[in-house]
Amino acid sequence: MQQRASGEATYFLTFTTYGTRLPGDERGTTDRRRNAYGTPREGPNAGLEYERRQAMRGHPVTFSQSERELAHRTVLALAEHRAWHLHALNVRSNHVHAVVWADEPPLQVIQGMKAWVTRRLVEAGHRERGAELWTTRGSRRFLWDEASISRAIDYVLFMQDY
């Protein structure tokens, strides 16, 4: 079991780049008010998707291969810096998956990853300062036993479309 003490846990984290996962798209939608375990997603809703696309302040963000590689190296460095145990990491063109043990709340871990990656992408000249690269928050699942950790690692490392 990876829960060691208060505030220490293993998480399966997913966060997306700005504008690439809009509420109402064909994948369905879950919002914070209806996000209980086992609750079905809302189906596609073209009107909601259109409304959210019109409200966007910029273009959708997708990462190039070199940006993905830099983001990967950056998250590894952050994990080492903060003494997190990074079980698995997969930086995709429009989202990031991580399975990580940390002694910080999961939203704080996601925010740290986003901040460090953004800073490095700007420093490397890939993105402009002030660019909106990420959606708000992200998916944060607690993993309570070795089996759930193993399933999450397998998903992150081997079940992504390349």
GROMACS .gro file of C-alpha atoms in nm:
model
  162
    1MET     CA    1   0.000   0.000   0.000
    2GLN     CA    2   0.136   0.343  -0.097
    3GLN     CA    3  -0.046   0.557   0.162
    4ARG     CA    4   0.224   0.615   0.421
    5ALA     CA    5   0.109   0.898   0.647
    6SER     CA    6  -0.129   1.187   0.650
    7GLY     CA    7  -0.084   1.386   0.329
    8GLU     CA    8   0.118   1.115   0.157
    9ALA     CA    9  -0.046   0.912  -0.119
   10THR     CA   10  -0.009   0.779  -0.469
   11TYR     CA   11  -0.211   0.957  -0.735
   12PHE     CA   12  -0.309   0.898  -1.095
   13LEU     CA   13  -0.305   1.250  -1.242
   14THR     CA   14  -0.421   1.366  -1.583
   15PHE     CA   15  -0.428   1.723  -1.710
   16THR     CA   16  -0.490   1.859  -2.056
   17THR     CA   17  -0.359   2.138  -2.271
   18TYR     CA   18  -0.575   2.443  -2.329
   19GLY     CA   19  -0.870   2.404  -2.564
   20THR     CA   20  -0.818   2.040  -2.659
   21ARG     CA   21  -1.085   1.886  -2.433
   22LEU     CA   22  -1.400   2.096  -2.435
   23PRO     CA   23  -1.716   2.016  -2.242
   24GLY     CA   24  -1.978   1.873  -2.478
   25ASP     CA   25  -1.738   1.712  -2.726
   26GLU     CA   26  -1.792   1.359  -2.859
   27ARG     CA   27  -1.611   1.200  -2.562
   28GLY     CA   28  -1.876   1.319  -2.318
   29THR     CA   29  -1.850   1.545  -2.018
   30THR     CA   30  -1.811   1.513  -1.643
   31ASP     CA   31  -1.820   1.821  -1.426
   32ARG     CA   32  -1.722   1.870  -1.063
   33ARG     CA   33  -2.082   1.852  -0.939
   34ARG     CA   34  -2.150   1.513  -1.104
   35ASN     CA   35  -1.816   1.341  -1.060
   36ALA     CA   36  -1.900   1.066  -0.811
   37TYR     CA   37  -1.751   0.724  -0.875
   38GLY     CA   38  -1.964   0.528  -1.122
   39THR     CA   39  -2.161   0.830  -1.238
   40PRO     CA   40  -2.205   0.819  -1.617
   41ARG     CA   41  -2.075   1.101  -1.832
   42GLU     CA   42  -2.307   1.344  -2.002
   43GLY     CA   43  -2.331   1.263  -2.372
   44PRO     CA   44  -2.204   1.486  -2.651
   45ASN     CA   45  -2.364   1.829  -2.664
   46ALA     CA   46  -2.276   2.028  -2.978
   47GLY     CA   47  -2.430   2.346  -2.838
   48LEU     CA   48  -2.224   2.332  -2.519
   49GLU     CA   49  -1.907   2.254  -2.715
   50TYR     CA   50  -1.974   2.548  -2.951
   51GLU     CA   51  -2.040   2.780  -2.656
   52ARG     CA   52  -1.714   2.681  -2.487
   53ARG     CA   53  -1.514   2.713  -2.811
   54GLN     CA   54  -1.652   3.065  -2.864
   55ALA     CA   55  -1.548   3.159  -2.509
   56MET     CA   56  -1.185   3.055  -2.564
   57ARG     CA   57  -0.928   3.334  -2.527
   58GLY     CA   58  -0.674   3.166  -2.754
   59HIS     CA   59  -0.609   2.875  -2.985
   60PRO     CA   60  -0.600   2.512  -2.871
   61VAL     CA   61  -0.252   2.407  -2.757
   62THR     CA   62  -0.078   2.096  -2.882
   63PHE     CA   63   0.283   2.010  -2.808
   64SER     CA   64   0.542   1.919  -3.068
   65GLN     CA   65   0.772   1.622  -3.011
   66SER     CA   66   1.050   1.850  -2.883
   67GLU     CA   67   0.808   2.023  -2.645
   68ARG     CA   68   0.688   1.685  -2.520
   69GLU     CA   69   1.045   1.575  -2.455
   70LEU     CA   70   1.126   1.896  -2.269
   71ALA     CA   71   0.808   1.863  -2.062
   72HIS     CA   72   0.899   1.503  -1.977
   73ARG     CA   73   1.250   1.598  -1.862
   74THR     CA   74   1.106   1.889  -1.663
   75VAL     CA   75   0.857   1.673  -1.472
   76LEU     CA   76   1.136   1.424  -1.394
   77ALA     CA   77   1.349   1.708  -1.256
   78LEU     CA   78   1.058   1.844  -1.051
   79ALA     CA   79   0.987   1.501  -0.904
   80GLU     CA   80   1.350   1.467  -0.801
   81HIS     CA   81   1.354   1.821  -0.658
   82ARG     CA   82   1.041   1.761  -0.448
   83ALA     CA   83   1.130   1.401  -0.354
   84TRP     CA   84   0.822   1.257  -0.525
   85HIS     CA   85   0.830   0.898  -0.649
   86LEU     CA   86   0.726   0.911  -1.014
   87HIS     CA   87   0.599   0.562  -1.102
   88ALA     CA   88   0.500   0.652  -1.460
   89LEU     CA   89   0.485   0.956  -1.684
   90ASN     CA   90   0.354   1.006  -2.035
   91VAL     CA   91   0.351   1.351  -2.195
   92ARG     CA   92   0.123   1.346  -2.497
   93SER     CA   93   0.056   1.619  -2.753
   94ASN     CA   94  -0.256   1.736  -2.569
   95HIS     CA   95  -0.240   1.590  -2.218
   96VAL     CA   96  -0.013   1.454  -1.946
   97HIS     CA   97  -0.060   1.137  -1.741
   98ALA     CA   98   0.142   1.072  -1.425
   99VAL     CA   99   0.135   0.813  -1.150
  100VAL     CA  100   0.316   0.972  -0.858
  101TRP     CA  101   0.360   0.928  -0.485
  102ALA     CA  102   0.385   1.266  -0.317
  103ASP     CA  103   0.357   1.420   0.025
  104GLU     CA  104   0.154   1.708  -0.120
  105PRO     CA  105  -0.214   1.727  -0.220
  106PRO     CA  106  -0.276   1.612  -0.579
  107LEU     CA  107  -0.390   1.951  -0.710
  108GLN     CA  108  -0.069   2.105  -0.575
  109VAL     CA  109   0.132   1.836  -0.761
  110ILE     CA  110  -0.051   1.914  -1.087
  111GLN     CA  111  -0.004   2.288  -1.041
  112GLY     CA  112   0.367   2.237  -0.979
  113MET     CA  113   0.403   2.028  -1.294
  114LYS     CA  114   0.217   2.283  -1.504
  115ALA     CA  115   0.419   2.574  -1.367
  116TRP     CA  116   0.758   2.411  -1.415
  117VAL     CA  117   0.676   2.287  -1.768
  118THR     CA  118   0.538   2.626  -1.869
  119ARG     CA  119   0.848   2.803  -1.738
  120ARG     CA  120   1.084   2.569  -1.925
  121LEU     CA  121   0.887   2.593  -2.251
  122VAL     CA  122   0.902   2.975  -2.232
  123GLU     CA  123   1.273   2.974  -2.142
  124ALA     CA  124   1.346   2.744  -2.438
  125GLY     CA  125   1.158   2.977  -2.674
  126HIS     CA  126   0.883   2.725  -2.755
  127ARG     CA  127   0.605   2.939  -2.608
  128GLU     CA  128   0.551   3.305  -2.530
  129ARG     CA  129   0.540   3.437  -2.175
  130GLY     CA  130   0.180   3.463  -2.057
  131ALA     CA  131   0.050   3.203  -2.303
  132GLU     CA  132  -0.235   2.992  -2.170
  133LEU     CA  133  -0.111   2.634  -2.206
  134TRP     CA  134  -0.329   2.433  -1.967
  135THR     CA  135  -0.687   2.375  -1.871
  136THR     CA  136  -0.787   2.445  -1.512
  137ARG     CA  137  -0.725   2.172  -1.253
  138GLY     CA  138  -0.709   1.816  -1.386
  139SER     CA  139  -0.816   1.465  -1.294
  140ARG     CA  140  -0.688   1.349  -0.956
  141ARG     CA  141  -0.743   0.989  -0.853
  142PHE     CA  142  -0.612   0.838  -0.533
  143LEU     CA  143  -0.461   0.492  -0.571
  144TRP     CA  144  -0.509   0.295  -0.254
  145ASP     CA  145  -0.341  -0.040  -0.322
  146GLU     CA  146  -0.068  -0.202  -0.530
  147ALA     CA  147  -0.318  -0.344  -0.782
  148SER     CA  148  -0.465  -0.001  -0.861
  149ILE     CA  149  -0.115   0.148  -0.886
  150SER     CA  150  -0.010  -0.129  -1.127
  151ARG     CA  151  -0.320  -0.077  -1.344
  152ALA     CA  152  -0.258   0.298  -1.361
  153ILE     CA  153   0.110   0.248  -1.450
  154ASP     CA  154   0.014   0.003  -1.724
  155TYR     CA  155  -0.241   0.248  -1.864
  156VAL     CA  156   0.002   0.540  -1.863
  157LEU     CA  157   0.292   0.349  -2.018
  158PHE     CA  158   0.126   0.106  -2.256
  159MET     CA  159  -0.230   0.204  -2.339
  160GLN     CA  160  -0.185   0.545  -2.504
  161ASP     CA  161  -0.236   0.601  -2.875
  162TYR     CA  162   0.089   0.694  -3.041
   0.00000   0.00000   0.00000
